[in-house]
Amino acid sequence: MRQSVDHENPALPQLGTFVAQRRRTRSLTQSDLARVTGYSNTYVSHIEQGQQKRPSKDVLDQLSQALQLNPTDARHLYRLAGLSPAAPTAPSGGITRDDIDYVDMLSPHLAAILDSKWNVLHANTDYYRIYRGLETVGNVLYWFFLAPDSRRIMLEWEAEARLTIGWLRHLMVMHPGEYDEVLTKCSVSTQFRAYWSDQQVFEGRQTSQMLVRDLDHDVDLTLTAQVWPDPTRLNLQLYLGITGKAAPQ
């Protein structure tokens, strides 16, 4: 029997932790990274230990190249060092009767209005029918890790869960302090803590295709999933899952 591993509670995104994890991913020692970047072992160690939290842009450029960061990870690196301004706080704005009617009208496709923290403010019956248990949980991220049916419904559960966590990491740096409660609530999940420790970063969905299982009809579906932010109420976003043909078994 495989022994479970109890991961530590997730920590807030930190520059040093991110650099150390990406260095290990590249199978580099601190000495290797120091040699490639041209900085001392002590300086690299101070960055990873959090003693050097605001290195210069030149240092970050060298780290980004040495660690072969993709564009998303590179932007995340600079933001962690405070060299990329955080996005402005989204203005408040609730949903209207027109919003509700519009979402309901999109049936039989799956539609919902979410806030910036993935709370479901309103969804049509098709959305709640497919994502069983989400109406009770009320939050997409919590549903992934706290609702038993989520793993049966999301046919690519691990990839979707990792995407959502990487997106959360990105948002926590863009909007400091706004997502701490989300992190705390999700931390009760051992699986969440394990994925969080991987330090992955995503700025949104990488593909529009989403594979789900319709538990009511015992059939797999391919959805075209899109998320659009509201241009006038930046804390709201519309999720639309266009139902397509049954996914291959």
Coordinates of N, CA and C in Angstrom, one line a residue:
M1 N 0.9 -1.2 0.0 CA 0.0 0.0 0.0 C 0.9 1.2 0.0
R2 N 0.5 2.2 -0.8 CA 1.3 3.4 -0.9 C 1.1 4.3 0.3
Q3 N 2.1 4.7 0.9 CA 2.0 5.5 2.1 C 1.8 7.0 1.8
S4 N 0.8 7.6 2.4 CA 0.4 9.0 2.1 C 1.4 9.9 2.7
V5 N 1.6 11.0 2.1 CA 2.6 12.0 2.6 C 1.8 13.3 3.0
D6 N 2.0 13.7 4.2 CA 1.4 14.9 4.8 C 2.2 16.1 4.5
H7 N 1.8 16.9 3.5 CA 2.5 18.1 3.1 C 2.2 19.2 4.1
E8 N 3.2 20.1 4.2 CA 3.0 21.3 5.0 C 1.9 22.2 4.5
N9 N 1.4 23.0 5.4 CA 0.4 23.9 5.0 C 1.0 24.9 4.0
P10 N 0.2 25.3 3.0 CA 0.7 26.2 1.9 C 1.2 27.5 2.5
A11 N 2.3 28.0 2.0 CA 2.8 29.3 2.4 C 2.4 30.3 1.3
L12 N 2.4 31.6 1.6 CA 2.2 32.6 0.6 C 3.3 32.6 -0.4
P13 N 3.0 33.0 -1.7 CA 4.0 33.0 -2.7 C 5.2 33.8 -2.3
Q14 N 6.4 33.3 -2.4 CA 7.6 34.0 -2.0 C 8.7 33.8 -3.1
L15 N 9.5 34.8 -3.3 CA 10.5 34.8 -4.3 C 11.5 33.7 -4.1
G16 N 12.0 33.5 -2.9 CA 13.0 32.5 -2.6 C 12.6 31.1 -2.8
T17 N 11.3 30.8 -2.4 CA 10.8 29.5 -2.5 C 10.6 29.2 -4.0
F18 N 10.2 30.2 -4.8 CA 9.9 30.0 -6.2 C 11.3 29.7 -6.9
V19 N 12.3 30.5 -6.6 CA 13.6 30.3 -7.3 C 14.2 28.9 -6.9
A20 N 14.1 28.5 -5.6 CA 14.6 27.3 -5.2 C 13.9 26.1 -5.9
Q21 N 12.6 26.2 -6.0 CA 11.9 25.1 -6.6 C 12.2 25.0 -8.1
R22 N 12.3 26.1 -8.8 CA 12.6 26.1 -10.2 C 14.1 25.6 -10.4
R23 N 15.0 25.9 -9.5 CA 16.4 25.5 -9.6 C 16.4 23.9 -9.5
R24 N 15.7 23.4 -8.5 CA 15.7 21.9 -8.4 C 15.0 21.3 -9.6
T25 N 14.0 21.9 -10.2 CA 13.4 21.3 -11.4 C 14.4 21.2 -12.5
R26 N 15.4 22.1 -12.6 CA 16.4 22.1 -13.6 C 17.6 21.2 -13.2
S27 N 17.5 20.6 -12.0 CA 18.6 19.7 -11.5 C 19.9 20.5 -11.3
L28 N 19.7 21.7 -10.8 CA 20.9 22.6 -10.5 C 21.1 22.7 -9.0
T29 N 22.4 22.8 -8.6 CA 22.7 23.1 -7.2 C 22.8 24.6 -7.1
Q30 N 22.8 25.1 -5.9 CA 23.0 26.5 -5.7 C 24.3 27.0 -6.3
S31 N 25.3 26.1 -6.2 CA 26.6 26.5 -6.8 C 26.5 26.6 -8.4
D32 N 25.7 25.6 -8.9 CA 25.5 25.7 -10.4 C 24.8 27.0 -10.8
L33 N 23.8 27.4 -10.0 CA 23.1 28.6 -10.4 C 23.9 29.8 -10.2
A34 N 24.8 29.8 -9.1 CA 25.7 30.9 -8.9 C 26.7 31.1 -10.1
R35 N 27.2 29.9 -10.5 CA 28.2 30.0 -11.6 C 27.6 30.5 -12.9
V36 N 26.3 30.0 -13.2 CA 25.7 30.4 -14.5 C 25.3 31.9 -14.5
T37 N 24.8 32.4 -13.3 CA 24.4 33.8 -13.2 C 25.5 34.7 -13.0
G38 N 26.7 34.2 -12.5 CA 27.8 35.1 -12.2 C 27.8 35.7 -10.8
Y39 N 26.8 35.2 -10.0 CA 26.8 35.8 -8.6 C 27.3 34.7 -7.6
S40 N 27.6 35.1 -6.4 CA 28.2 34.3 -5.4 C 27.2 33.2 -4.9
N41 N 27.7 32.1 -4.3 CA 26.9 31.1 -3.7 C 26.1 31.8 -2.6
T42 N 26.8 32.6 -1.8 CA 26.1 33.3 -0.7 C 24.9 34.1 -1.1
Y43 N 25.1 34.9 -2.2 CA 24.0 35.7 -2.7 C 22.8 34.9 -3.2
V44 N 23.1 33.8 -3.9 CA 22.0 32.9 -4.3 C 21.3 32.3 -3.1
S45 N 22.1 31.9 -2.1 CA 21.5 31.3 -0.9 C 20.6 32.3 -0.2
H46 N 21.0 33.6 -0.2 CA 20.3 34.6 0.5 C 18.9 34.9 -0.2
I47 N 18.9 34.8 -1.6 CA 17.7 34.9 -2.3 C 16.7 33.8 -1.9
E48 N 17.2 32.6 -2.0 CA 16.4 31.4 -1.7 C 15.9 31.4 -0.2
Q49 N 16.7 31.9 0.7 CA 16.3 31.9 2.1 C 15.4 33.1 2.5
G50 N 15.1 34.0 1.5 CA 14.3 35.1 1.7 C 15.0 36.3 2.4
Q51 N 16.3 36.3 2.4 CA 17.1 37.4 3.0 C 17.3 38.5 2.0
Q52 N 17.1 38.1 0.7 CA 17.3 39.1 -0.4 C 16.0 39.1 -1.2
K53 N 15.0 39.9 -0.8 CA 13.7 39.9 -1.3 C 13.5 40.8 -2.5
R54 N 14.4 41.7 -2.7 CA 14.2 42.7 -3.8 C 15.4 42.8 -4.6
P55 N 15.9 41.7 -5.3 CA 17.0 41.8 -6.2 C 16.7 42.7 -7.4
S56 N 17.7 43.2 -8.0 CA 17.6 44.2 -9.1 C 17.0 43.4 -10.4
K57 N 16.6 44.2 -11.3 CA 16.1 43.6 -12.6 C 17.2 42.8 -13.3
D58 N 18.5 43.3 -13.2 CA 19.6 42.6 -13.8 C 19.7 41.2 -13.2
V59 N 19.6 41.1 -11.9 CA 19.7 39.8 -11.2 C 18.6 38.9 -11.7
L60 N 17.4 39.5 -11.7 CA 16.2 38.7 -12.2 C 16.3 38.2 -13.6
D61 N 16.9 39.1 -14.5 CA 17.1 38.7 -15.9 C 18.0 37.5 -15.9
Q62 N 19.1 37.5 -15.1 CA 20.1 36.4 -15.1 C 19.4 35.1 -14.6
L63 N 18.6 35.2 -13.5 CA 17.9 34.1 -12.9 C 16.9 33.5 -13.9
S64 N 16.2 34.4 -14.6 CA 15.2 33.9 -15.6 C 15.9 33.1 -16.7
Q65 N 17.0 33.6 -17.2 CA 17.7 32.9 -18.2 C 18.3 31.6 -17.7
A66 N 18.9 31.6 -16.6 CA 19.6 30.4 -16.1 C 18.6 29.3 -15.7
L67 N 17.4 29.7 -15.3 CA 16.4 28.7 -14.9 C 15.5 28.4 -16.1
Q68 N 15.7 29.0 -17.2 CA 15.0 28.8 -18.5 C 13.4 28.9 -18.2
L69 N 13.1 30.0 -17.6 CA 11.7 30.2 -17.3 C 10.9 30.6 -18.5
N70 N 9.6 30.0 -18.6 CA 8.7 30.4 -19.6 C 8.2 31.8 -19.4
P71 N 7.6 32.5 -20.3 CA 7.1 33.9 -20.1 C 6.2 34.1 -18.9
T72 N 5.3 33.1 -18.6 CA 4.5 33.3 -17.4 C 5.3 33.2 -16.2
D73 N 6.2 32.2 -16.1 CA 7.0 32.1 -14.9 C 7.9 33.3 -14.7
A74 N 8.5 33.8 -15.8 CA 9.3 35.0 -15.7 C 8.6 36.2 -15.2
R75 N 7.4 36.4 -15.7 CA 6.6 37.6 -15.1 C 6.3 37.4 -13.7
H76 N 6.0 36.1 -13.3 CA 5.8 35.8 -11.9 C 7.0 36.1 -11.0
L77 N 8.2 35.8 -11.5 CA 9.4 36.0 -10.8 C 9.6 37.5 -10.6
Y78 N 9.4 38.4 -11.6 CA 9.5 39.8 -11.4 C 8.5 40.4 -10.4
R79 N 7.3 39.9 -10.5 CA 6.2 40.4 -9.6 C 6.5 40.0 -8.2
L80 N 7.1 38.8 -7.9 CA 7.5 38.4 -6.6 C 8.5 39.3 -6.0
A81 N 9.4 39.9 -6.9 CA 10.4 40.8 -6.5 C 9.9 42.2 -6.4
G82 N 8.7 42.5 -6.7 CA 8.1 43.8 -6.6 C 8.5 44.7 -7.8
L83 N 8.9 44.1 -8.9 CA 9.3 45.0 -10.0 C 8.3 45.1 -11.1
S84 N 7.1 44.4 -10.9 CA 6.0 44.6 -11.8 C 4.8 45.1 -11.0
P85 N 4.2 46.2 -11.3 CA 3.2 46.7 -10.4 C 2.0 45.8 -10.4
A86 N 1.4 45.6 -9.2 CA 0.2 44.8 -9.0 C -0.9 45.4 -9.8
A87 N -1.8 44.6 -10.3 CA -3.0 45.2 -10.9 C -3.9 45.9 -9.9
P88 N -4.6 46.9 -10.4 CA -5.4 47.7 -9.5 C -6.5 46.8 -8.9
T89 N -6.9 47.1 -7.7 CA -8.0 46.3 -7.1 C -9.3 46.5 -7.9
A90 N -9.9 45.3 -8.1 CA -11.1 45.3 -8.9 C -12.3 46.1 -8.2
P91 N -13.0 46.9 -8.9 CA -14.1 47.6 -8.3 C -15.3 46.6 -8.0
S92 N -16.1 47.0 -7.0 CA -17.2 46.1 -6.7 C -18.3 46.3 -7.7
G93 N -19.2 45.3 -7.7 CA -20.3 45.4 -8.6 C -21.1 44.1 -8.6
G94 N -22.3 44.1 -8.2 CA -23.1 42.9 -8.1 C -23.8 42.5 -9.4
I95 N -24.5 41.4 -9.4 CA -25.1 41.0 -10.6 C -26.5 41.6 -10.7
T96 N -27.1 41.7 -11.8 CA -28.4 42.3 -12.0 C -29.4 41.3 -12.5
R97 N -30.7 41.7 -12.6 CA -31.7 40.8 -13.1 C -31.4 40.4 -14.5
D98 N -30.9 41.4 -15.3 CA -30.5 41.1 -16.7 C -29.4 40.0 -16.8
D99 N -28.4 40.1 -15.9 CA -27.4 39.1 -15.8 C -28.0 37.7 -15.6
I100 N -28.9 37.6 -14.6 CA -29.5 36.3 -14.3 C -30.3 35.8 -15.5
D101 N -31.1 36.6 -16.1 CA -31.9 36.2 -17.3 C -31.0 35.8 -18.4
Y102 N -29.9 36.5 -18.6 CA -29.0 36.1 -19.7 C -28.4 34.7 -19.5
V103 N -27.9 34.5 -18.3 CA -27.3 33.2 -18.0 C -28.3 32.1 -18.1
D104 N -29.5 32.3 -17.7 CA -30.6 31.3 -17.8 C -30.9 31.0 -19.2
M105 N -30.8 32.0 -20.1 CA -31.2 31.9 -21.5 C -30.2 31.1 -22.3
L106 N -29.0 30.9 -21.7 CA -27.9 30.2 -22.4 C -28.1 28.7 -22.4
S107 N -29.0 28.2 -21.6 CA -29.3 26.7 -21.6 C -29.6 26.3 -23.1
P108 N -29.2 25.1 -23.5 CA -28.7 24.0 -22.7 C -27.2 24.0 -22.4
H109 N -26.5 25.1 -22.8 CA -25.1 25.2 -22.5 C -24.9 25.6 -21.0
L110 N -23.8 25.3 -20.5 CA -23.5 25.6 -19.1 C -23.0 27.0 -19.0
A111 N -23.7 27.8 -18.1 CA -23.3 29.2 -17.9 C -23.4 29.6 -16.5
A112 N -22.5 30.5 -16.1 CA -22.5 31.0 -14.7 C -21.7 32.3 -14.7
I113 N -22.1 33.1 -13.7 CA -21.3 34.3 -13.4 C -20.6 34.1 -12.1
L114 N -19.3 34.3 -12.2 CA -18.4 34.1 -11.0 C -17.7 35.4 -10.6
D115 N -17.4 35.5 -9.4 CA -16.6 36.7 -9.0 C -15.1 36.3 -9.1
S116 N -14.2 37.2 -8.8 CA -12.8 37.0 -9.1 C -12.2 36.0 -8.2
K117 N -12.9 35.5 -7.2 CA -12.4 34.4 -6.3 C -13.1 33.1 -6.5
W118 N -13.7 33.0 -7.7 CA -14.4 31.8 -8.1 C -15.7 31.4 -7.3
N119 N -16.2 32.4 -6.6 CA -17.5 32.2 -6.0 C -18.6 32.2 -7.1
V120 N -19.5 31.3 -7.1 CA -20.6 31.2 -8.1 C -21.7 32.1 -7.7
L121 N -21.9 33.3 -8.4 CA -23.0 34.2 -8.0 C -24.3 33.8 -8.6
H122 N -24.3 33.2 -9.8 CA -25.5 32.7 -10.3 C -25.1 31.7 -11.5
A123 N -25.9 30.6 -11.6 CA -25.6 29.7 -12.6 C -26.9 29.1 -13.1
N124 N -27.0 28.6 -14.4 CA -28.2 28.0 -14.8 C -28.3 26.6 -14.4
T125 N -29.4 26.0 -14.6 CA -29.6 24.6 -14.1 C -28.7 23.6 -14.7
D126 N -28.3 23.8 -16.0 CA -27.4 22.9 -16.7 C -26.0 22.9 -16.0
Y127 N -25.6 24.1 -15.7 CA -24.3 24.2 -15.0 C -24.2 23.4 -13.7
Y128 N -25.2 23.6 -12.9 CA -25.3 22.9 -11.6 C -25.6 21.4 -11.7
R129 N -26.3 21.1 -12.8 CA -26.5 19.6 -13.0 C -25.2 18.9 -13.3
I130 N -24.4 19.5 -14.2 CA -23.2 18.8 -14.6 C -22.2 18.9 -13.5
Y131 N -22.0 20.0 -12.9 CA -21.0 20.2 -11.8 C -21.7 19.9 -10.5
R132 N -22.0 18.7 -10.3 CA -22.8 18.2 -9.1 C -22.1 18.6 -7.8
G133 N -22.8 19.2 -6.9 CA -22.3 19.6 -5.6 C -21.8 21.0 -5.6
L134 N -21.6 21.6 -6.7 CA -21.1 23.0 -6.7 C -22.1 24.0 -6.2
E135 N -23.3 23.7 -6.4 CA -24.3 24.6 -5.8 C -24.3 24.7 -4.3
T136 N -23.9 23.6 -3.7 CA -23.8 23.5 -2.3 C -22.5 24.2 -1.8
V137 N -21.4 23.8 -2.5 CA -20.1 24.4 -2.0 C -20.0 25.8 -2.4
G138 N -20.5 26.2 -3.6 CA -20.5 27.7 -3.9 C -19.3 28.3 -4.5
N139 N -18.2 27.5 -4.5 CA -16.9 28.1 -5.0 C -16.2 27.0 -5.8
V140 N -15.8 27.4 -7.0 CA -15.2 26.4 -8.0 C -13.9 25.8 -7.4
L141 N -13.0 26.6 -6.8 CA -11.8 26.0 -6.3 C -12.0 25.1 -5.1
Y142 N -12.9 25.5 -4.2 CA -13.3 24.6 -3.1 C -13.9 23.3 -3.6
W143 N -14.7 23.4 -4.6 CA -15.4 22.2 -5.2 C -14.4 21.2 -5.7
F144 N -13.3 21.7 -6.4 CA -12.3 20.8 -6.9 C -11.7 19.9 -5.8
F145 N -11.5 20.4 -4.7 CA -10.7 19.7 -3.6 C -11.6 19.2 -2.5
L146 N -12.8 19.7 -2.3 CA -13.6 19.4 -1.2 C -14.9 18.6 -1.5
A147 N -15.2 18.6 -2.8 CA -16.5 17.9 -3.2 C -16.1 16.5 -3.8
P148 N -16.6 15.4 -3.2 CA -16.2 14.1 -3.7 C -16.5 13.8 -5.2
D149 N -17.6 14.4 -5.7 CA -17.9 14.1 -7.1 C -17.0 14.8 -8.1
S150 N -16.2 15.7 -7.7 CA -15.5 16.5 -8.7 C -14.5 15.6 -9.5
R151 N -13.9 14.6 -8.8 CA -13.0 13.7 -9.5 C -13.7 12.8 -10.5
R152 N -14.9 12.5 -10.3 CA -15.7 11.7 -11.2 C -16.2 12.5 -12.4
I153 N -16.4 13.8 -12.1 CA -17.0 14.7 -13.2 C -15.9 15.2 -14.1
M154 N -14.8 15.7 -13.5 CA -13.7 16.2 -14.3 C -12.8 15.1 -14.8
L155 N -12.9 14.8 -16.1 CA -12.2 13.6 -16.6 C -10.7 13.9 -16.7
E156 N -10.3 15.1 -16.7 CA -8.8 15.5 -16.6 C -8.7 16.3 -15.3
W157 N -9.1 15.7 -14.2 CA -9.2 16.4 -12.9 C -7.8 16.9 -12.5
E158 N -6.8 16.2 -12.6 CA -5.5 16.6 -12.1 C -5.0 17.8 -12.9
A159 N -5.1 17.8 -14.2 CA -4.6 18.9 -15.0 C -5.5 20.2 -14.7
E160 N -6.8 20.0 -14.6 CA -7.6 21.1 -14.3 C -7.4 21.7 -12.9
A161 N -7.1 20.8 -11.9 CA -6.9 21.2 -10.6 C -5.5 22.0 -10.5
R162 N -4.5 21.5 -11.2 CA -3.2 22.2 -11.2 C -3.3 23.5 -11.9
L163 N -4.1 23.6 -13.0 CA -4.3 24.9 -13.6 C -5.0 25.9 -12.7
T164 N -6.0 25.5 -12.0 CA -6.7 26.4 -11.1 C -5.8 26.9 -9.9
I165 N -4.9 26.0 -9.4 CA -4.0 26.4 -8.4 C -2.9 27.3 -8.9
G166 N -2.4 27.1 -10.1 CA -1.4 27.9 -10.7 C -2.0 29.3 -11.0
W167 N -3.3 29.4 -11.4 CA -4.0 30.6 -11.6 C -4.1 31.4 -10.3
L168 N -4.5 30.6 -9.2 CA -4.6 31.3 -7.9 C -3.2 31.9 -7.5
R169 N -2.1 31.2 -7.7 CA -0.8 31.7 -7.3 C -0.5 33.0 -8.0
H170 N -0.9 33.0 -9.3 CA -0.7 34.3 -10.1 C -1.5 35.4 -9.5
L171 N -2.8 35.1 -9.2 CA -3.7 36.2 -8.7 C -3.2 36.7 -7.3
M172 N -2.7 35.8 -6.5 CA -2.2 36.2 -5.2 C -1.1 37.2 -5.2
V173 N -0.3 37.1 -6.3 CA 0.8 38.1 -6.4 C 0.3 39.4 -7.1
M174 N -0.7 39.3 -8.0 CA -1.3 40.4 -8.6 C -2.1 41.3 -7.7
H175 N -2.8 40.6 -6.7 CA -3.7 41.2 -5.8 C -3.3 40.8 -4.3
P176 N -2.2 41.3 -3.8 CA -1.7 40.9 -2.5 C -2.8 41.0 -1.4
G177 N -3.0 39.9 -0.6 CA -3.9 39.9 0.5 C -5.3 39.6 0.2
E178 N -5.7 39.6 -1.1 CA -7.1 39.4 -1.4 C -7.5 37.9 -1.4
Y179 N -6.5 37.0 -1.6 CA -6.8 35.6 -1.8 C -6.3 34.8 -0.6
D180 N -5.9 35.4 0.5 CA -5.3 34.7 1.6 C -6.4 33.7 2.2
E181 N -7.6 34.2 2.3 CA -8.7 33.3 2.8 C -9.0 32.1 1.9
V182 N -8.9 32.3 0.6 CA -9.1 31.2 -0.3 C -8.0 30.1 -0.1
L183 N -6.8 30.6 0.1 CA -5.6 29.7 0.3 C -5.8 28.9 1.6
T184 N -6.3 29.6 2.7 CA -6.5 29.0 4.0 C -7.6 27.9 3.9
K185 N -8.7 28.2 3.2 CA -9.8 27.2 3.1 C -9.4 26.0 2.3
C186 N -8.6 26.2 1.3 CA -8.2 25.1 0.4 C -7.2 24.2 1.1
S187 N -6.5 24.8 2.0 CA -5.3 24.1 2.7 C -5.7 22.9 3.5
V188 N -7.0 22.7 3.7 CA -7.5 21.5 4.5 C -7.3 20.3 3.6
S189 N -7.1 20.5 2.3 CA -7.0 19.3 1.4 C -5.5 19.0 1.2
T190 N -5.2 17.7 1.5 CA -3.8 17.3 1.4 C -3.3 17.4 -0.1
Q191 N -4.2 17.1 -1.0 CA -3.9 17.1 -2.4 C -3.6 18.6 -2.9
F192 N -4.4 19.5 -2.4 CA -4.1 20.9 -2.7 C -2.7 21.3 -2.2
R193 N -2.4 20.9 -1.0 CA -1.1 21.3 -0.4 C 0.0 20.7 -1.3
A194 N -0.2 19.5 -1.8 CA 0.8 18.8 -2.6 C 1.0 19.6 -3.9
Y195 N -0.1 19.9 -4.6 CA 0.0 20.6 -5.8 C 0.6 22.0 -5.6
W196 N 0.2 22.7 -4.5 CA 0.7 24.0 -4.3 C 2.2 24.1 -4.2
S197 N 2.8 23.0 -3.6 CA 4.2 23.0 -3.4 C 5.0 22.9 -4.7
D198 N 4.3 22.6 -5.8 CA 5.0 22.5 -7.1 C 5.3 23.8 -7.7
Q199 N 4.7 24.9 -7.2 CA 5.1 26.3 -7.6 C 4.7 26.6 -9.1
Q200 N 3.7 25.9 -9.6 CA 3.3 26.2 -11.0 C 2.5 27.5 -11.0
V201 N 2.6 28.2 -12.2 CA 2.0 29.5 -12.4 C 1.2 29.5 -13.7
F202 N 0.0 29.9 -13.7 CA -0.8 30.0 -14.9 C -1.5 31.3 -14.9
E203 N -1.7 32.0 -16.0 CA -2.4 33.2 -16.1 C -3.8 33.1 -16.7
G204 N -4.3 31.9 -16.8 CA -5.6 31.6 -17.4 C -5.6 30.2 -18.0
R205 N -6.7 29.9 -18.6 CA -6.8 28.6 -19.3 C -5.9 28.5 -20.5
Q206 N -5.3 27.3 -20.7 CA -4.4 27.1 -21.8 C -5.1 26.6 -23.0
T207 N -6.3 26.0 -22.8 CA -7.1 25.4 -23.9 C -8.5 25.6 -23.6
S208 N -9.3 25.7 -24.6 CA -10.8 25.8 -24.4 C -11.5 24.5 -24.2
Q209 N -10.8 23.4 -24.5 CA -11.5 22.1 -24.4 C -11.5 21.6 -22.9
M210 N -12.6 21.2 -22.5 CA -12.8 20.6 -21.1 C -13.6 19.3 -21.2
L211 N -13.1 18.3 -20.6 CA -13.8 17.0 -20.7 C -14.5 16.7 -19.3
V212 N -15.8 16.5 -19.4 CA -16.6 16.2 -18.2 C -17.4 15.0 -18.4
R213 N -17.9 14.5 -17.3 CA -18.8 13.3 -17.3 C -20.1 13.8 -16.8
D214 N -21.2 13.5 -17.6 CA -22.5 13.8 -17.2 C -23.0 12.6 -16.4
L215 N -23.0 12.7 -15.1 CA -23.3 11.6 -14.2 C -24.8 11.2 -14.3
D216 N -25.6 12.1 -14.6 CA -27.1 11.8 -14.8 C -27.3 10.8 -15.9
H217 N -26.6 11.0 -17.0 CA -26.8 10.2 -18.3 C -25.7 9.3 -18.5
D218 N -24.7 9.2 -17.6 CA -23.6 8.3 -17.8 C -22.9 8.4 -19.1
V219 N -22.6 9.6 -19.5 CA -21.9 9.9 -20.8 C -20.8 10.9 -20.6
D220 N -19.7 10.8 -21.3 CA -18.6 11.8 -21.3 C -18.9 12.9 -22.3
L221 N -18.6 14.1 -22.0 CA -18.9 15.2 -22.9 C -17.6 16.1 -23.1
T222 N -17.5 16.6 -24.3 CA -16.5 17.6 -24.6 C -17.1 19.0 -24.6
L223 N -16.6 19.8 -23.7 CA -17.1 21.2 -23.6 C -16.1 22.2 -24.2
T224 N -16.6 23.2 -24.8 CA -15.8 24.3 -25.2 C -16.0 25.4 -24.1
A225 N -15.0 25.5 -23.2 CA -15.1 26.3 -22.0 C -14.4 27.7 -22.2
Q226 N -15.1 28.7 -22.0 CA -14.5 30.1 -22.1 C -14.9 30.9 -20.9
V227 N -14.0 31.8 -20.5 CA -14.2 32.7 -19.4 C -13.9 34.1 -19.9
W228 N -14.9 35.0 -19.7 CA -14.8 36.4 -20.2 C -15.0 37.3 -19.0
P229 N -14.0 38.2 -18.7 CA -14.2 39.2 -17.7 C -15.2 40.3 -18.1
D230 N -15.9 40.8 -17.2 CA -16.9 41.9 -17.5 C -16.1 43.2 -17.6
P231 N -16.1 43.9 -18.7 CA -15.3 45.0 -18.9 C -15.6 46.2 -18.0
T232 N -16.9 46.2 -17.5 CA -17.3 47.3 -16.6 C -17.3 47.0 -15.1
R233 N -17.3 45.7 -14.8 CA -17.3 45.2 -13.4 C -16.2 44.2 -13.4
L234 N -15.0 44.6 -13.1 CA -13.8 43.8 -13.3 C -13.7 42.6 -12.3
N235 N -14.6 42.6 -11.3 CA -14.6 41.5 -10.3 C -15.5 40.4 -10.8
L236 N -16.2 40.5 -11.9 CA -17.1 39.5 -12.4 C -16.6 38.9 -13.7
Q237 N -16.9 37.6 -13.9 CA -16.5 37.0 -15.1 C -17.7 36.0 -15.5
L238 N -17.8 35.8 -16.8 CA -18.8 34.9 -17.3 C -18.2 33.6 -17.8
Y239 N -18.6 32.5 -17.2 CA -18.2 31.2 -17.7 C -19.2 30.6 -18.6
L240 N -18.8 30.1 -19.8 CA -19.7 29.5 -20.7 C -19.1 28.2 -21.2
G241 N -19.8 27.1 -21.0 CA -19.3 25.8 -21.4 C -20.3 25.3 -22.5
I242 N -19.8 25.4 -23.8 CA -20.7 25.0 -24.9 C -20.6 23.4 -25.0
T243 N -21.8 22.8 -24.9 CA -21.8 21.3 -25.0 C -21.6 20.9 -26.4
G244 N -20.7 19.9 -26.6 CA -20.4 19.4 -27.9 C -20.7 17.9 -27.9
K245 N -20.1 17.2 -28.8 CA -20.3 15.8 -28.9 C -19.7 15.0 -27.7
A246 N -20.2 13.8 -27.6 CA -19.7 13.0 -26.5 C -18.3 12.7 -26.7
A247 N -17.5 12.7 -25.6 CA -16.1 12.5 -25.7 C -15.9 11.0 -25.9
P248 N -14.8 10.6 -26.6 CA -14.5 9.2 -26.9 C -14.2 8.5 -25.6
Q249 N -14.7 7.3 -25.5 CA -14.6 6.4 -24.3 C -13.2 5.8 -24.3

